[in-house]
Amino acid sequence: EGRHSLIARIAAAPVDGAANAALEKLVAKAFGVRPRNVSVESGATSRQKRLKIVGNTYNLATIARKLEEQEP
């Protein structure tokens, strides 16, 4: 299917996009891509967001599966 769901906790306040920027940086680090390759596609003002991550599809899917396995 290609869609994965992850939970992230961000300390940045949701003011002027600071929380979204922090989330993009966190996801970029977790997936081993540059922050500019991660963007909020939808849900910018919502608790649930859809992100776009640009990179090698196989590698991104593998990392996503590993991250899902780590969640409680």
mmCIF file with all atom_site columns, C-alpha atoms in Angstrom:
data_model
loop_
_atom_site.group_PDB
_atom_site.id
_atom_site.type_symbol
_atom_site.label_atom_id
_atom_site.label_alt_id
_atom_site.label_comp_id
_atom_site.label_asym_id
_atom_site.label_entity_id
_atom_site.label_seq_id
_atom_site.pdbx_PDB_ins_code
_atom_site.Cartn_x
_atom_site.Cartn_y
_atom_site.Cartn_z
_atom_site.occupancy
_atom_site.B_iso_or_equiv
_atom_site.pdbx_formal_charge
_atom_site.auth_seq_id
_atom_site.auth_comp_id
_atom_site.auth_asym_id
_atom_site.auth_atom_id
_atom_site.pdbx_PDB_model_num
ATOM 1  C CA . GLU A 1 1  ? 0.000  0.000  0.000  1.00 0.00 ? 1  GLU A CA 1
ATOM 2  C CA . GLY A 1 2  ? 2.876  2.391  0.718  1.00 0.00 ? 2  GLY A CA 1
ATOM 3  C CA . ARG A 1 3  ? 1.232  4.240  3.582  1.00 0.00 ? 3  ARG A CA 1
ATOM 4  C CA . HIS A 1 4  ? 2.609  4.032  7.080  1.00 0.00 ? 4  HIS A CA 1
ATOM 5  C CA . SER A 1 5  ? 1.455  5.599  10.302 1.00 0.00 ? 5  SER A CA 1
ATOM 6  C CA . LEU A 1 6  ? 3.876  6.772  12.983 1.00 0.00 ? 6  LEU A CA 1
ATOM 7  C CA . ILE A 1 7  ? 3.530  8.685  16.229 1.00 0.00 ? 7  ILE A CA 1
ATOM 8  C CA . ALA A 1 8  ? 5.868  11.586 17.022 1.00 0.00 ? 8  ALA A CA 1
ATOM 9  C CA . ARG A 1 9  ? 5.986  13.897 20.001 1.00 0.00 ? 9  ARG A CA 1
ATOM 10 C CA . ILE A 1 10 ? 7.268  17.406 19.334 1.00 0.00 ? 10 ILE A CA 1
ATOM 11 C CA . ALA A 1 11 ? 8.213  19.896 22.055 1.00 0.00 ? 11 ALA A CA 1
ATOM 12 C CA . ALA A 1 12 ? 7.922  22.953 19.777 1.00 0.00 ? 12 ALA A CA 1
ATOM 13 C CA . ALA A 1 13 ? 4.807  25.060 20.201 1.00 0.00 ? 13 ALA A CA 1
ATOM 14 C CA . PRO A 1 14 ? 2.343  25.051 17.312 1.00 0.00 ? 14 PRO A CA 1
ATOM 15 C CA . VAL A 1 15 ? 3.012  28.716 16.577 1.00 0.00 ? 15 VAL A CA 1
ATOM 16 C CA . ASP A 1 16 ? 4.016  30.074 13.166 1.00 0.00 ? 16 ASP A CA 1
ATOM 17 C CA . GLY A 1 17 ? 4.708  26.570 11.855 1.00 0.00 ? 17 GLY A CA 1
ATOM 18 C CA . ALA A 1 18 ? 7.411  25.836 14.449 1.00 0.00 ? 18 ALA A CA 1
ATOM 19 C CA . ALA A 1 19 ? 5.951  22.431 15.349 1.00 0.00 ? 19 ALA A CA 1
ATOM 20 C CA . ASN A 1 20 ? 5.644  21.440 11.691 1.00 0.00 ? 20 ASN A CA 1
ATOM 21 C CA . ALA A 1 21 ? 9.244  22.490 11.030 1.00 0.00 ? 21 ALA A CA 1
ATOM 22 C CA . ALA A 1 22 ? 10.407 20.482 14.057 1.00 0.00 ? 22 ALA A CA 1
ATOM 23 C CA . LEU A 1 23 ? 8.433  17.468 12.836 1.00 0.00 ? 23 LEU A CA 1
ATOM 24 C CA . GLU A 1 24 ? 9.964  17.741 9.358  1.00 0.00 ? 24 GLU A CA 1
ATOM 25 C CA . LYS A 1 25 ? 13.471 17.833 10.868 1.00 0.00 ? 25 LYS A CA 1
ATOM 26 C CA . LEU A 1 26 ? 12.732 14.875 13.144 1.00 0.00 ? 26 LEU A CA 1
ATOM 27 C CA . VAL A 1 27 ? 11.340 12.782 10.289 1.00 0.00 ? 27 VAL A CA 1
ATOM 28 C CA . ALA A 1 28 ? 14.239 13.737 8.012  1.00 0.00 ? 28 ALA A CA 1
ATOM 29 C CA . LYS A 1 29 ? 16.718 12.554 10.626 1.00 0.00 ? 29 LYS A CA 1
ATOM 30 C CA . ALA A 1 30 ? 14.817 9.302  11.224 1.00 0.00 ? 30 ALA A CA 1
ATOM 31 C CA . PHE A 1 31 ? 14.667 8.531  7.490  1.00 0.00 ? 31 PHE A CA 1
ATOM 32 C CA . GLY A 1 32 ? 18.191 9.695  6.667  1.00 0.00 ? 32 GLY A CA 1
ATOM 33 C CA . VAL A 1 33 ? 17.138 12.389 4.212  1.00 0.00 ? 33 VAL A CA 1
ATOM 34 C CA . ARG A 1 34 ? 17.660 16.140 4.117  1.00 0.00 ? 34 ARG A CA 1
ATOM 35 C CA . PRO A 1 35 ? 15.015 18.253 5.855  1.00 0.00 ? 35 PRO A CA 1
ATOM 36 C CA . ARG A 1 36 ? 14.112 19.866 2.526  1.00 0.00 ? 36 ARG A CA 1
ATOM 37 C CA . ASN A 1 37 ? 13.002 16.385 1.349  1.00 0.00 ? 37 ASN A CA 1
ATOM 38 C CA . VAL A 1 38 ? 10.262 16.218 3.991  1.00 0.00 ? 38 VAL A CA 1
ATOM 39 C CA . SER A 1 39 ? 7.126  18.331 3.806  1.00 0.00 ? 39 SER A CA 1
ATOM 40 C CA . VAL A 1 40 ? 3.699  18.444 5.412  1.00 0.00 ? 40 VAL A CA 1
ATOM 41 C CA . GLU A 1 41 ? 1.294  17.586 2.593  1.00 0.00 ? 41 GLU A CA 1
ATOM 42 C CA . SER A 1 42 ? -1.914 17.940 4.599  1.00 0.00 ? 42 SER A CA 1
ATOM 43 C CA . GLY A 1 43 ? -2.985 18.622 8.152  1.00 0.00 ? 43 GLY A CA 1
ATOM 44 C CA . ALA A 1 44 ? -0.701 21.598 8.755  1.00 0.00 ? 44 ALA A CA 1
ATOM 45 C CA . THR A 1 45 ? -2.983 22.842 11.550 1.00 0.00 ? 45 THR A CA 1
ATOM 46 C CA . SER A 1 46 ? -4.132 19.401 12.708 1.00 0.00 ? 46 SER A CA 1
ATOM 47 C CA . ARG A 1 47 ? -2.663 16.879 15.137 1.00 0.00 ? 47 ARG A CA 1
ATOM 48 C CA . GLN A 1 48 ? -2.714 14.275 12.364 1.00 0.00 ? 48 GLN A CA 1
ATOM 49 C CA . LYS A 1 49 ? -0.559 15.107 9.377  1.00 0.00 ? 49 LYS A CA 1
ATOM 50 C CA . ARG A 1 50 ? 0.319  13.559 6.059  1.00 0.00 ? 50 ARG A CA 1
ATOM 51 C CA . LEU A 1 51 ? 3.971  13.968 5.158  1.00 0.00 ? 51 LEU A CA 1
ATOM 52 C CA . LYS A 1 52 ? 5.758  13.614 1.860  1.00 0.00 ? 52 LYS A CA 1
ATOM 53 C CA . ILE A 1 53 ? 9.275  12.198 2.030  1.00 0.00 ? 53 ILE A CA 1
ATOM 54 C CA . VAL A 1 54 ? 11.380 12.322 -1.121 1.00 0.00 ? 54 VAL A CA 1
ATOM 55 C CA . GLY A 1 55 ? 14.016 9.640  -1.467 1.00 0.00 ? 55 GLY A CA 1
ATOM 56 C CA . ASN A 1 56 ? 14.675 6.052  -2.474 1.00 0.00 ? 56 ASN A CA 1
ATOM 57 C CA . THR A 1 57 ? 11.274 4.358  -2.162 1.00 0.00 ? 57 THR A CA 1
ATOM 58 C CA . TYR A 1 58 ? 12.663 0.987  -1.104 1.00 0.00 ? 58 TYR A CA 1
ATOM 59 C CA . ASN A 1 59 ? 14.886 2.510  1.592  1.00 0.00 ? 59 ASN A CA 1
ATOM 60 C CA . LEU A 1 60 ? 12.097 4.747  2.897  1.00 0.00 ? 60 LEU A CA 1
ATOM 61 C CA . ALA A 1 61 ? 9.652  1.822  3.109  1.00 0.00 ? 61 ALA A CA 1
ATOM 62 C CA . THR A 1 62 ? 12.217 -0.317 4.923  1.00 0.00 ? 62 THR A CA 1
ATOM 63 C CA . ILE A 1 63 ? 12.870 2.424  7.480  1.00 0.00 ? 63 ILE A CA 1
ATOM 64 C CA . ALA A 1 64 ? 9.131  3.038  7.925  1.00 0.00 ? 64 ALA A CA 1
ATOM 65 C CA . ARG A 1 65 ? 8.546  -0.669 8.667  1.00 0.00 ? 65 ARG A CA 1
ATOM 66 C CA . LYS A 1 66 ? 11.376 -0.684 11.225 1.00 0.00 ? 66 LYS A CA 1
ATOM 67 C CA . LEU A 1 67 ? 10.009 2.439  12.922 1.00 0.00 ? 67 LEU A CA 1
ATOM 68 C CA . GLU A 1 68 ? 6.504  0.946  13.081 1.00 0.00 ? 68 GLU A CA 1
ATOM 69 C CA . GLU A 1 69 ? 7.906  -2.163 14.786 1.00 0.00 ? 69 GLU A CA 1
ATOM 70 C CA . GLN A 1 70 ? 9.482  0.027  17.489 1.00 0.00 ? 70 GLN A CA 1
ATOM 71 C CA . GLU A 1 71 ? 6.242  1.756  18.479 1.00 0.00 ? 71 GLU A CA 1
ATOM 72 C CA . PRO A 1 72 ? 4.532  0.618  21.702 1.00 0.00 ? 72 PRO A CA 1
#
